[in-house]
Amino acid sequence: VIPDKGPIIIAGNHKHIYDQCPVIMSTKRPIHYMAKKEYFDGKLSFFFKFVGCIPVNREIKDENAKNIALEVLNNNGAIGIFPEGTRNKTDAIMLPFHPGSFKIVTLAKAPLVISCVLNTEKVHKRTPFRRTTIYFDILKVLYYEDYKDMTTVELSEYSRNLILEHIKEEKGDR
């Protein structure tokens, strides 16, 4: 269960643009997703701003994005991250995680909600004629005491392995 109060960071796999939807719909809390800054230059920039996304310049160590995210967390907000760094458009189950995306977790000392979304990549192929069931599973909530001795690399590997195993288990059942 996603904690109702206090700062949290939700990390999960990223297969499709719809991946945020089941996460956002599963909590009453607004979730501010970290999003590449290029999204704020296009036709949908108003949407990304409206839903509270935080622009990230992935070419540099983006101190501004880090400070905005920390401010959200310091005000007991929720941040969403996709540690793969981009949507997985390949046949691979998941892309490698970027350990740097977990830096905000260790800086904020906030609970980390490790989650998995399944079937979002099927929505656009089936709409509007067939219904698609999307699954959003909370795999584990790690509190600061659980990860305080882990590096961002270790935290990244732990999270990725947990999600990867869950996807492999669920592929046959869903």
PDB file of C-alpha atoms in Angstrom:
ATOM      1  CA  VAL A   1       0.000   0.000   0.000  1.00  0.00           C
ATOM      2  CA  ILE A   2       1.273   3.448  -0.902  1.00  0.00           C
ATOM      3  CA  PRO A   3       1.736   5.487   2.277  1.00  0.00           C
ATOM      4  CA  ASP A   4      -0.977   8.169   2.580  1.00  0.00           C
ATOM      5  CA  LYS A   5       1.212  10.731   4.309  1.00  0.00           C
ATOM      6  CA  GLY A   6       4.776  11.919   4.233  1.00  0.00           C
ATOM      7  CA  PRO A   7       7.289  12.019   1.407  1.00  0.00           C
ATOM      8  CA  ILE A   8       7.489   9.020  -0.925  1.00  0.00           C
ATOM      9  CA  ILE A   9       9.249   8.064  -4.134  1.00  0.00           C
ATOM     10  CA  ILE A  10       7.575   5.571  -6.452  1.00  0.00           C
ATOM     11  CA  ALA A  11       9.901   3.701  -8.804  1.00  0.00           C
ATOM     12  CA  GLY A  12       8.784   1.282 -11.479  1.00  0.00           C
ATOM     13  CA  ASN A  13       9.227  -0.173 -14.927  1.00  0.00           C
ATOM     14  CA  HIS A  14       8.437   1.885 -18.014  1.00  0.00           C
ATOM     15  CA  LYS A  15       6.994   0.118 -21.029  1.00  0.00           C
ATOM     16  CA  HIS A  16       4.504   2.695 -22.302  1.00  0.00           C
ATOM     17  CA  ILE A  17       3.442   6.334 -22.006  1.00  0.00           C
ATOM     18  CA  TYR A  18       0.361   5.158 -20.055  1.00  0.00           C
ATOM     19  CA  ASP A  19       2.464   3.748 -17.182  1.00  0.00           C
ATOM     20  CA  GLN A  20       1.794   6.761 -14.956  1.00  0.00           C
ATOM     21  CA  CYS A  21      -2.000   6.417 -15.212  1.00  0.00           C
ATOM     22  CA  PRO A  22      -2.555   3.338 -12.995  1.00  0.00           C
ATOM     23  CA  VAL A  23      -0.089   4.726 -10.459  1.00  0.00           C
ATOM     24  CA  ILE A  24      -1.823   8.103 -10.292  1.00  0.00           C
ATOM     25  CA  MET A  25      -5.246   6.437 -10.128  1.00  0.00           C
ATOM     26  CA  SER A  26      -4.127   4.184  -7.251  1.00  0.00           C
ATOM     27  CA  THR A  27      -3.529   7.019  -4.818  1.00  0.00           C
ATOM     28  CA  LYS A  28      -5.299  10.190  -3.791  1.00  0.00           C
ATOM     29  CA  ARG A  29      -1.943  11.939  -3.654  1.00  0.00           C
ATOM     30  CA  PRO A  30      -0.608  14.011  -6.533  1.00  0.00           C
ATOM     31  CA  ILE A  31       2.516  12.394  -7.962  1.00  0.00           C
ATOM     32  CA  HIS A  32       5.155  14.590  -9.570  1.00  0.00           C
ATOM     33  CA  TYR A  33       6.951  12.540 -12.194  1.00  0.00           C
ATOM     34  CA  MET A  34      10.478  13.316 -13.271  1.00  0.00           C
ATOM     35  CA  ALA A  35      10.320  13.789 -17.065  1.00  0.00           C
ATOM     36  CA  LYS A  36      12.905  14.634 -19.685  1.00  0.00           C
ATOM     37  CA  LYS A  37      12.977  18.342 -20.442  1.00  0.00           C
ATOM     38  CA  GLU A  38      12.228  17.772 -24.136  1.00  0.00           C
ATOM     39  CA  TYR A  39       8.611  17.001 -23.173  1.00  0.00           C
ATOM     40  CA  PHE A  40       8.258  20.615 -22.064  1.00  0.00           C
ATOM     41  CA  ASP A  41       9.163  21.962 -25.516  1.00  0.00           C
ATOM     42  CA  GLY A  42       6.524  20.218 -27.609  1.00  0.00           C
ATOM     43  CA  LYS A  43       2.798  20.430 -28.233  1.00  0.00           C
ATOM     44  CA  LEU A  44       1.971  18.611 -24.995  1.00  0.00           C
ATOM     45  CA  SER A  45       4.121  20.816 -22.762  1.00  0.00           C
ATOM     46  CA  PHE A  46       0.986  22.275 -21.127  1.00  0.00           C
ATOM     47  CA  PHE A  47      -0.061  18.772 -20.076  1.00  0.00           C
ATOM     48  CA  PHE A  48       3.271  17.915 -18.459  1.00  0.00           C
ATOM     49  CA  LYS A  49       3.213  21.211 -16.565  1.00  0.00           C
ATOM     50  CA  PHE A  50      -0.446  20.783 -15.586  1.00  0.00           C
ATOM     51  CA  VAL A  51       0.104  17.348 -14.019  1.00  0.00           C
ATOM     52  CA  GLY A  52       3.138  18.600 -12.096  1.00  0.00           C
ATOM     53  CA  CYS A  53       5.958  16.861 -13.936  1.00  0.00           C
ATOM     54  CA  ILE A  54       9.462  18.024 -13.093  1.00  0.00           C
ATOM     55  CA  PRO A  55      11.667  18.698 -16.152  1.00  0.00           C
ATOM     56  CA  VAL A  56      15.044  16.962 -16.057  1.00  0.00           C
ATOM     57  CA  ASN A  57      18.001  17.750 -18.293  1.00  0.00           C
ATOM     58  CA  ARG A  58      19.497  14.284 -18.688  1.00  0.00           C
ATOM     59  CA  GLU A  59      22.617  15.614 -20.408  1.00  0.00           C
ATOM     60  CA  ILE A  60      23.974  17.201 -17.233  1.00  0.00           C
ATOM     61  CA  LYS A  61      23.785  16.758 -13.485  1.00  0.00           C
ATOM     62  CA  ASP A  62      20.527  18.712 -13.153  1.00  0.00           C
ATOM     63  CA  GLU A  63      20.664  20.533  -9.811  1.00  0.00           C
ATOM     64  CA  ASN A  64      17.449  22.431 -10.545  1.00  0.00           C
ATOM     65  CA  ALA A  65      15.427  19.224 -11.006  1.00  0.00           C
ATOM     66  CA  LYS A  66      17.011  17.768  -7.866  1.00  0.00           C
ATOM     67  CA  ASN A  67      16.115  20.869  -5.841  1.00  0.00           C
ATOM     68  CA  ILE A  68      12.511  20.893  -7.105  1.00  0.00           C
ATOM     69  CA  ALA A  69      12.115  17.192  -6.282  1.00  0.00           C
ATOM     70  CA  LEU A  70      13.594  17.675  -2.809  1.00  0.00           C
ATOM     71  CA  GLU A  71      11.230  20.601  -2.214  1.00  0.00           C
ATOM     72  CA  VAL A  72       8.246  18.421  -3.179  1.00  0.00           C
ATOM     73  CA  LEU A  73       9.467  15.694  -0.820  1.00  0.00           C
ATOM     74  CA  ASN A  74      10.214  18.149   2.000  1.00  0.00           C
ATOM     75  CA  ASN A  75       6.569  19.240   1.713  1.00  0.00           C
ATOM     76  CA  ASN A  76       5.469  15.589   2.155  1.00  0.00           C
ATOM     77  CA  GLY A  77       4.837  15.133  -1.571  1.00  0.00           C
ATOM     78  CA  ALA A  78       5.245  12.166  -3.892  1.00  0.00           C
ATOM     79  CA  ILE A  79       7.779  11.790  -6.701  1.00  0.00           C
ATOM     80  CA  GLY A  80       7.567   9.206  -9.467  1.00  0.00           C
ATOM     81  CA  ILE A  81      10.622   7.910 -11.296  1.00  0.00           C
ATOM     82  CA  PHE A  82      11.255   5.474 -14.112  1.00  0.00           C
ATOM     83  CA  PRO A  83      14.840   4.322 -13.493  1.00  0.00           C
ATOM     84  CA  GLU A  84      15.105   2.844 -16.999  1.00  0.00           C
ATOM     85  CA  GLY A  85      15.378   6.471 -18.119  1.00  0.00           C
ATOM     86  CA  THR A  86      13.089   6.049 -21.099  1.00  0.00           C
ATOM     87  CA  ARG A  87      10.266   3.841 -22.301  1.00  0.00           C
ATOM     88  CA  ASN A  88      11.316   0.343 -23.147  1.00  0.00           C
ATOM     89  CA  LYS A  89      10.462   0.012 -26.823  1.00  0.00           C
ATOM     90  CA  THR A  90      12.418  -3.223 -27.216  1.00  0.00           C
ATOM     91  CA  ASP A  91      11.481  -6.876 -26.801  1.00  0.00           C
ATOM     92  CA  ALA A  92      13.574  -7.007 -23.632  1.00  0.00           C
ATOM     93  CA  ILE A  93      11.590  -7.361 -20.421  1.00  0.00           C
ATOM     94  CA  MET A  94      13.274  -4.265 -19.003  1.00  0.00           C
ATOM     95  CA  LEU A  95      16.084  -1.887 -19.829  1.00  0.00           C
ATOM     96  CA  PRO A  96      18.992  -1.469 -17.387  1.00  0.00           C
ATOM     97  CA  PHE A  97      18.306   0.945 -14.542  1.00  0.00           C
ATOM     98  CA  HIS A  98      20.257   4.177 -14.141  1.00  0.00           C
ATOM     99  CA  PRO A  99      21.605   4.170 -10.571  1.00  0.00           C
ATOM    100  CA  GLY A 100      21.685   7.986 -10.603  1.00  0.00           C
ATOM    101  CA  SER A 101      17.896   8.053 -10.604  1.00  0.00           C
ATOM    102  CA  PHE A 102      18.033   6.680  -7.052  1.00  0.00           C
ATOM    103  CA  LYS A 103      20.158   9.595  -5.834  1.00  0.00           C
ATOM    104  CA  ILE A 104      17.000  11.530  -4.941  1.00  0.00           C
ATOM    105  CA  VAL A 105      15.924   8.569  -2.776  1.00  0.00           C
ATOM    106  CA  THR A 106      19.117   8.592  -0.741  1.00  0.00           C
ATOM    107  CA  LEU A 107      19.204  12.390  -0.477  1.00  0.00           C
ATOM    108  CA  ALA A 108      15.610  12.655   0.724  1.00  0.00           C
ATOM    109  CA  LYS A 109      15.759   9.567   2.964  1.00  0.00           C
ATOM    110  CA  ALA A 110      12.157   9.038   1.917  1.00  0.00           C
ATOM    111  CA  PRO A 111      10.316   5.726   1.638  1.00  0.00           C
ATOM    112  CA  LEU A 112      10.844   4.042  -1.728  1.00  0.00           C
ATOM    113  CA  VAL A 113       7.804   2.308  -3.201  1.00  0.00           C
ATOM    114  CA  ILE A 114       8.999  -0.315  -5.691  1.00  0.00           C
ATOM    115  CA  SER A 115       6.194  -1.020  -8.139  1.00  0.00           C
ATOM    116  CA  CYS A 116       5.394  -2.752 -11.403  1.00  0.00           C
ATOM    117  CA  VAL A 117       2.901  -1.892 -14.138  1.00  0.00           C
ATOM    118  CA  LEU A 118       1.811  -4.578 -16.589  1.00  0.00           C
ATOM    119  CA  ASN A 119      -0.077  -4.471 -19.917  1.00  0.00           C
ATOM    120  CA  THR A 120       0.004  -0.738 -20.637  1.00  0.00           C
ATOM    121  CA  GLU A 121       1.824  -1.389 -23.906  1.00  0.00           C
ATOM    122  CA  LYS A 122      -1.271  -3.280 -25.154  1.00  0.00           C
ATOM    123  CA  VAL A 123      -3.710  -0.383 -24.723  1.00  0.00           C
ATOM    124  CA  HIS A 124      -3.039   1.490 -27.978  1.00  0.00           C
ATOM    125  CA  LYS A 125      -3.197  -1.728 -30.037  1.00  0.00           C
ATOM    126  CA  ARG A 126      -6.596  -2.696 -28.667  1.00  0.00           C
ATOM    127  CA  THR A 127      -8.435   0.598 -28.167  1.00  0.00           C
ATOM    128  CA  PRO A 128     -11.288   1.303 -28.850  1.00  0.00           C
ATOM    129  CA  PHE A 129     -12.596  -2.160 -29.676  1.00  0.00           C
ATOM    130  CA  ARG A 130     -11.150  -4.358 -26.953  1.00  0.00           C
ATOM    131  CA  ARG A 131     -10.748  -3.795 -23.231  1.00  0.00           C
ATOM    132  CA  THR A 132      -7.283  -4.086 -21.709  1.00  0.00           C
ATOM    133  CA  THR A 133      -6.720  -4.920 -18.069  1.00  0.00           C
ATOM    134  CA  ILE A 134      -3.789  -3.009 -16.619  1.00  0.00           C
ATOM    135  CA  TYR A 135      -2.115  -4.137 -13.424  1.00  0.00           C
ATOM    136  CA  PHE A 136      -0.324  -1.953 -10.899  1.00  0.00           C
ATOM    137  CA  ASP A 137       1.442  -3.940  -8.212  1.00  0.00           C
ATOM    138  CA  ILE A 138       3.279  -2.608  -5.170  1.00  0.00           C
ATOM    139  CA  LEU A 139       6.171  -4.988  -4.681  1.00  0.00           C
ATOM    140  CA  LYS A 140       7.839  -3.499  -1.634  1.00  0.00           C
ATOM    141  CA  VAL A 141       8.103  -0.329   0.397  1.00  0.00           C
ATOM    142  CA  LEU A 142      11.640   0.354   1.583  1.00  0.00           C
ATOM    143  CA  TYR A 143      12.083   2.832   4.403  1.00  0.00           C
ATOM    144  CA  TYR A 144      15.319   4.694   5.034  1.00  0.00           C
ATOM    145  CA  GLU A 145      16.379   2.144   7.665  1.00  0.00           C
ATOM    146  CA  ASP A 146      16.048  -0.591   5.022  1.00  0.00           C
ATOM    147  CA  TYR A 147      18.344   1.053   2.456  1.00  0.00           C
ATOM    148  CA  LYS A 148      20.574   3.429   4.448  1.00  0.00           C
ATOM    149  CA  ASP A 149      23.634   1.192   4.001  1.00  0.00           C
ATOM    150  CA  MET A 150      23.049   0.627   0.265  1.00  0.00           C
ATOM    151  CA  THR A 151      24.724   2.584  -2.526  1.00  0.00           C
ATOM    152  CA  THR A 152      22.586   3.918  -5.361  1.00  0.00           C
ATOM    153  CA  VAL A 153      23.975   1.098  -7.526  1.00  0.00           C
ATOM    154  CA  GLU A 154      22.885  -1.516  -4.987  1.00  0.00           C
ATOM    155  CA  LEU A 155      19.478   0.115  -4.557  1.00  0.00           C
ATOM    156  CA  SER A 156      19.070   0.248  -8.322  1.00  0.00           C
ATOM    157  CA  GLU A 157      20.012  -3.428  -8.766  1.00  0.00           C
ATOM    158  CA  TYR A 158      17.779  -4.515  -5.887  1.00  0.00           C
ATOM    159  CA  SER A 159      14.773  -2.627  -7.297  1.00  0.00           C
ATOM    160  CA  ARG A 160      15.334  -3.829 -10.854  1.00  0.00           C
ATOM    161  CA  ASN A 161      15.720  -7.465  -9.796  1.00  0.00           C
ATOM    162  CA  LEU A 162      12.544  -7.300  -7.726  1.00  0.00           C
ATOM    163  CA  ILE A 163      10.553  -5.876 -10.645  1.00  0.00           C
ATOM    164  CA  LEU A 164      12.141  -8.250 -13.171  1.00  0.00           C
ATOM    165  CA  GLU A 165      11.283 -11.324 -11.090  1.00  0.00           C
ATOM    166  CA  HIS A 166       7.723 -10.073 -10.652  1.00  0.00           C
ATOM    167  CA  ILE A 167       7.265  -9.573 -14.393  1.00  0.00           C
ATOM    168  CA  LYS A 168       8.613 -13.055 -15.125  1.00  0.00           C
ATOM    169  CA  GLU A 169       6.265 -14.593 -12.550  1.00  0.00           C
ATOM    170  CA  GLU A 170       3.223 -12.678 -13.746  1.00  0.00           C
ATOM    171  CA  LYS A 171       3.687 -13.139 -17.513  1.00  0.00           C
ATOM    172  CA  GLY A 172       2.152 -16.609 -17.323  1.00  0.00           C
ATOM    173  CA  ASP A 173      -0.704 -15.590 -15.046  1.00  0.00           C
ATOM    174  CA  ARG A 174      -1.901 -12.365 -16.654  1.00  0.00           C
TER     175      ARG A 174
END
